[in-house]
Tab-separated table of C-alpha atoms in Angstrom:
chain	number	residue	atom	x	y	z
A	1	UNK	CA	91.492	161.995	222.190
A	2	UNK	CA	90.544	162.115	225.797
A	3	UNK	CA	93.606	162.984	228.432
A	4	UNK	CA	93.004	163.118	231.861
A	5	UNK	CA	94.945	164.989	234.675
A	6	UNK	CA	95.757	164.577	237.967
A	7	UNK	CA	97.835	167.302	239.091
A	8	UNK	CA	98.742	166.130	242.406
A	9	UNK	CA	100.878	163.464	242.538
A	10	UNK	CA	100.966	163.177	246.630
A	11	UNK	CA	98.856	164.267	249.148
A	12	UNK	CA	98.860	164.049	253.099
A	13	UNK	CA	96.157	164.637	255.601
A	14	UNK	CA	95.323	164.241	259.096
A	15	UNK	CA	93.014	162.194	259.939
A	16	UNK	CA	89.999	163.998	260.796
A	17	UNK	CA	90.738	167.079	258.425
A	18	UNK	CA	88.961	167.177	255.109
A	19	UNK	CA	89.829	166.597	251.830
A	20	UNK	CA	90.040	167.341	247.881
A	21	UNK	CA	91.528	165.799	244.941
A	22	UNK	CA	91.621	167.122	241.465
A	23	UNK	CA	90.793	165.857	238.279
A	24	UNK	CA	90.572	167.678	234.914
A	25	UNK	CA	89.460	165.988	231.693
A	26	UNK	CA	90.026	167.538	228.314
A	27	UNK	CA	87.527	166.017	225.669
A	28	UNK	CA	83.742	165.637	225.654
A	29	UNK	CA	80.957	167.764	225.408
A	30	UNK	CA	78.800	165.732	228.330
A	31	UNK	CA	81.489	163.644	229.446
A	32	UNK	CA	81.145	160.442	231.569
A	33	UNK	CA	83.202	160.596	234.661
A	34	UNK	CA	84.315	158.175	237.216
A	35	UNK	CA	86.991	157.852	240.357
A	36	UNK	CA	88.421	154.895	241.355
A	37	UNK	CA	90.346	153.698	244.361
A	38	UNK	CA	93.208	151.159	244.889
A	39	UNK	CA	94.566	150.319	248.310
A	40	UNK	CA	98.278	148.823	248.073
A	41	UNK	CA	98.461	145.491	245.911
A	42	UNK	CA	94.826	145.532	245.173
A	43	UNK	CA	92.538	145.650	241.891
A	44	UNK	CA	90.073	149.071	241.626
A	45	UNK	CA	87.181	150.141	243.220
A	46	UNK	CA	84.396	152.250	241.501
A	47	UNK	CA	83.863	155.112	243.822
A	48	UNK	CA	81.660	157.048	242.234
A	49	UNK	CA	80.354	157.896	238.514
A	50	UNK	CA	78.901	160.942	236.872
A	51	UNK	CA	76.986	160.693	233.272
A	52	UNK	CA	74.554	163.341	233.240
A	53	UNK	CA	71.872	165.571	236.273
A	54	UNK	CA	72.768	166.820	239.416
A	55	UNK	CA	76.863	167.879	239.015
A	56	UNK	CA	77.472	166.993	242.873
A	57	UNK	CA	77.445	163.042	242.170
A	58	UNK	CA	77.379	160.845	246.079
A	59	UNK	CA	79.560	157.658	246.681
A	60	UNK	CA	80.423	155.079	248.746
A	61	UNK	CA	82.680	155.411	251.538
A	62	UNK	CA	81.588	159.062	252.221
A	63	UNK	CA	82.901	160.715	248.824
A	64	UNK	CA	81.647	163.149	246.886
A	65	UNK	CA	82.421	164.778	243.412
A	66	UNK	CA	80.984	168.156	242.050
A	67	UNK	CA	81.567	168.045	238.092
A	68	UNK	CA	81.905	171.651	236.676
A	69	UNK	CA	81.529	171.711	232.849
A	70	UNK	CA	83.444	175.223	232.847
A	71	UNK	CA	86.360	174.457	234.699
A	72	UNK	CA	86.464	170.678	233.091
A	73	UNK	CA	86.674	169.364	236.194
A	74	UNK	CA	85.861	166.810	238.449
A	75	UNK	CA	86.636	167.202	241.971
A	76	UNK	CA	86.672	164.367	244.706
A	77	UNK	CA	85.975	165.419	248.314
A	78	UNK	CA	85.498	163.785	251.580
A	79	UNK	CA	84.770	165.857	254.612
A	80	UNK	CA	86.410	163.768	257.034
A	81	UNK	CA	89.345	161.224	255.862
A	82	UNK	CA	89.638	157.970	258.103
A	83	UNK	CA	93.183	156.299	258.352
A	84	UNK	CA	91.690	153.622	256.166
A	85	UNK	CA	91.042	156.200	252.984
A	86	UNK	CA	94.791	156.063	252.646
A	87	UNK	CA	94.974	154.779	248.921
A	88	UNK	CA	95.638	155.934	245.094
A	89	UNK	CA	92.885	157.621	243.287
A	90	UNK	CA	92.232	157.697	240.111
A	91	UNK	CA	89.984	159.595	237.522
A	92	UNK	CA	88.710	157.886	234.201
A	93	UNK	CA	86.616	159.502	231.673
A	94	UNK	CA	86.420	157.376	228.340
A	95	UNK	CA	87.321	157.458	225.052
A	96	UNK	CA	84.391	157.694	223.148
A	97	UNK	CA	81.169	156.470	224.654
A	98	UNK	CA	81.813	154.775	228.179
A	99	UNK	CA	84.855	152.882	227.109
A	100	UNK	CA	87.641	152.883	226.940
A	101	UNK	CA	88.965	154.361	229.936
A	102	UNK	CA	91.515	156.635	229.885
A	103	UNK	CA	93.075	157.615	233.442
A	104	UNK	CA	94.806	159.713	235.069
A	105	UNK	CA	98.559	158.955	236.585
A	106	UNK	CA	96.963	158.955	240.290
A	107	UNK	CA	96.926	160.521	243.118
A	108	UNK	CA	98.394	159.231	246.674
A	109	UNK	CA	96.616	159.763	249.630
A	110	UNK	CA	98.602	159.231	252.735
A	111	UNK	CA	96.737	159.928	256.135
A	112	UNK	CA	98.517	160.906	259.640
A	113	UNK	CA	97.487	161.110	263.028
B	1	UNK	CA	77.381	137.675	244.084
B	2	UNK	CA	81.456	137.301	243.489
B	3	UNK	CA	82.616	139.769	241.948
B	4	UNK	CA	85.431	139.562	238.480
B	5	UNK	CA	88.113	137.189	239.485
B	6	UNK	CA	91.238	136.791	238.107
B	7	UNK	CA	94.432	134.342	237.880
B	8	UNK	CA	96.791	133.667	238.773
B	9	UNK	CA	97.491	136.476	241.537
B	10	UNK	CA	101.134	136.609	240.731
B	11	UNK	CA	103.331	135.329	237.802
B	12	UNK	CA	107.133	135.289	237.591
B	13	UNK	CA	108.512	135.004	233.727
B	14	UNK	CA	111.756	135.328	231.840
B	15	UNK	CA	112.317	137.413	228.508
B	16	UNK	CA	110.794	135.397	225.535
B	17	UNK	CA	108.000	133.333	227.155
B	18	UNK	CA	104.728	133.193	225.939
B	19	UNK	CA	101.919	133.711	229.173
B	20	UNK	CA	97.996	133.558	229.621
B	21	UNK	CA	96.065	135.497	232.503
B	22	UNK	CA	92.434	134.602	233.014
B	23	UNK	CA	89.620	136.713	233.865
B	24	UNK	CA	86.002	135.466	235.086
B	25	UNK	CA	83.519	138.659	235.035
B	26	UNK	CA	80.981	139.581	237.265
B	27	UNK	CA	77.977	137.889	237.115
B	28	UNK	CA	75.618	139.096	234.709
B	29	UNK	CA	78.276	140.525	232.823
B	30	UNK	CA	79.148	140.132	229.291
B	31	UNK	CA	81.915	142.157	228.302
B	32	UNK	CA	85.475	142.094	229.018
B	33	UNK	CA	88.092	144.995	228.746
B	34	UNK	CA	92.271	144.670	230.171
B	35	UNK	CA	94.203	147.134	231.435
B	36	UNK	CA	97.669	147.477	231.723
B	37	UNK	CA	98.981	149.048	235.279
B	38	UNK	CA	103.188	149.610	235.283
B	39	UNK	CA	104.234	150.419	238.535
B	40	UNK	CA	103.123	154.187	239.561
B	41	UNK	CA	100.923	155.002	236.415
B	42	UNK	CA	97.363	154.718	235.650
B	43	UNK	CA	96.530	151.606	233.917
B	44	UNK	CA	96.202	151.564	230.172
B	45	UNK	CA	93.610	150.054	228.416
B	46	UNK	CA	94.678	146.967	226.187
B	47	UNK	CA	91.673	145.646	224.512
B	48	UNK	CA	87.830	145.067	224.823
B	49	UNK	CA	85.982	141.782	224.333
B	50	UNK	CA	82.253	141.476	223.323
B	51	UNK	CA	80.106	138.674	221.889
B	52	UNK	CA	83.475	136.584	221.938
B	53	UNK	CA	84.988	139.301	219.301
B	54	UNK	CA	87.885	142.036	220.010
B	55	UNK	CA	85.836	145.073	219.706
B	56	UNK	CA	88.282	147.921	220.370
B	57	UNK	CA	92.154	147.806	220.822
B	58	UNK	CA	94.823	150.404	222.629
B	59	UNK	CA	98.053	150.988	221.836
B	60	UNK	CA	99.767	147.443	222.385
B	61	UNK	CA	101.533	145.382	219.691
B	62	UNK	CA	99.942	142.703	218.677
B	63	UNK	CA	102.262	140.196	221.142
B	64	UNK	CA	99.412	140.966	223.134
B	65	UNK	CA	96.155	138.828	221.924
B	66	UNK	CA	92.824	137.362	223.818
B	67	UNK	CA	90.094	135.880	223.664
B	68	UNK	CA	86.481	135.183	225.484
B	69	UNK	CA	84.602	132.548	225.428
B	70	UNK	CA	81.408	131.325	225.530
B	71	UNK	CA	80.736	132.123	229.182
B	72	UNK	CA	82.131	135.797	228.953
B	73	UNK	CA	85.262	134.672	230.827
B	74	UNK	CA	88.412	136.100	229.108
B	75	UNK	CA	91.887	135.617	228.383
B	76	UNK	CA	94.895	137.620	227.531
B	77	UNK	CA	97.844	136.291	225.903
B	78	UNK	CA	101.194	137.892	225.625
B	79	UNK	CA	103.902	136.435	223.543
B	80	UNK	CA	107.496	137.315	223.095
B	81	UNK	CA	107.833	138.566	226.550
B	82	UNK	CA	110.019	141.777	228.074
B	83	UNK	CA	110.689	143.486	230.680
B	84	UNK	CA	109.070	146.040	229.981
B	85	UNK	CA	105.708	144.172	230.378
B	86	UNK	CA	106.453	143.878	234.033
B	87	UNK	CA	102.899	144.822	235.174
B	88	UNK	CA	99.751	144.716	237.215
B	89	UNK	CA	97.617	143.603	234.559
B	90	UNK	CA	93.449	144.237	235.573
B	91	UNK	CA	90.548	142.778	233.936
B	92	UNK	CA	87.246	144.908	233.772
B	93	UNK	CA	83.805	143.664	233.291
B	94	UNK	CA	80.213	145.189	232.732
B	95	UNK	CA	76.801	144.798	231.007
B	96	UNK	CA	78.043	145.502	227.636
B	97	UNK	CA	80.438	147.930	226.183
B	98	UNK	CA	78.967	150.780	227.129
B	99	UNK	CA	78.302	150.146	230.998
B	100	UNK	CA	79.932	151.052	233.799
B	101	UNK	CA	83.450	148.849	234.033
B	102	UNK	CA	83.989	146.898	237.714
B	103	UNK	CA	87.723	145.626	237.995
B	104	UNK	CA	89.229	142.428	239.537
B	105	UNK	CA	91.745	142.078	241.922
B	106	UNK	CA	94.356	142.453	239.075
B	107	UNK	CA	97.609	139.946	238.095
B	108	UNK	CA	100.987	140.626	238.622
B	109	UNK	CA	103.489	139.898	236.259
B	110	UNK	CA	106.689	140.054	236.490
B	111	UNK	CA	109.461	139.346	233.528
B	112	UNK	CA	112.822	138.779	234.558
């Protein structure tokens, strides 16, 4: 079965500076990959997806993520974070085929001045 | 083009009632998956709808149960309630099982 981890539970960054979040999957041979982002209260937003070509995969809001099949990994960076990027992340990678999700615990993105 | 809805926003229960969350998809969307969210986890997938059938089920006792309709819109039941299903529950739709999963704003139960 898939597992997905998110080894940083908490992470703060000025405003400005750039940033990184990690995600490491365990199962699949091509896996499909996918962030998500919740601001406080709120449902999720896809941020980005990867299913196969070009490993560095483009988003909305700025984001990027480079998928590396030997580290089983699936980065999420943003060169610049806004105040407004302050939010959990998340990183899904299904099952079997594209569902069901399985996610990781999150990571919390606070940004400072 | 609105986007998956859900209701209500927020639900208050006691321990033992029965309650029903609703779930509209996104247009053009036929399939209908639920996730459970407890406070500071990931959410947890529930169960998958297609062509009005339950196509693929999580871990969850059967207390949880749901349905779609005709018009792809979806609901899950939970019986029996506890507090342990406190939650943020989420409804995901796409263009069939295999596709790419958008999320509503999400319901938030609460069992007292």
């Amino acid at each position: 079965a898939q597992s997905v981890t998110q080894p940083d539970i908490h992470i703060t960054v000025s405003e400005g500076a750039s940033l990184e979040l990690r995600c490491n999957y365990s199962y699949g041979a091509t896996p499909y990959l996918f962030w998500y982002v919740q601001s406080p209260g709120q449902g999720l937003q896809l941020l980005l997806k990867y299913f196969s070509g070009d490993t560095l995969v483009q988003g909305i809001k700025g984001f990027e993520a480079e998928f590396k099949r030997s580290q089983s990994s699936f980065n999420l960076r943003k060169p610049s974070v806004h105040w407004s990027d302050a939010a959990e992340y998340f990183c899904a990678a299904p099952n079997s085929g594209n569902t069901p999700l399985v996610f990781g615990k999150g990571t919390r993105l606070s940004v400072i001045a | 083009d609105a986007g998956v809805t859900q209701s209500p926003t927020h639900l208050i229960k006691t321990r033992g009632q029965q309650v029903t969350l609703r779930c509209s998809p996104k247009s053009g969307h036929d399939t209908v998956s639920w996730y459970q969210q407890a406070l500071g986890q990931g959410p947890q997938f529930i169960f998958q709808y297609y062509e009005e059938e339950e196509r693929q089920r999580g871990n969850f006792p059967d207390r949880f149960s749901g349905h779609q309709f005709p018009n792809y819109s979806s609901e899950l039941n939970v019986n029996a309630l506890l507090l342990g299903d406190s939650a943020l529950y989420l409804c995901a739709s796409g263009r069939g099982p295999q596709e790419t999963q958008y999320f509503g704003p999400g319901t938030r139960l609460l069992v007292l």
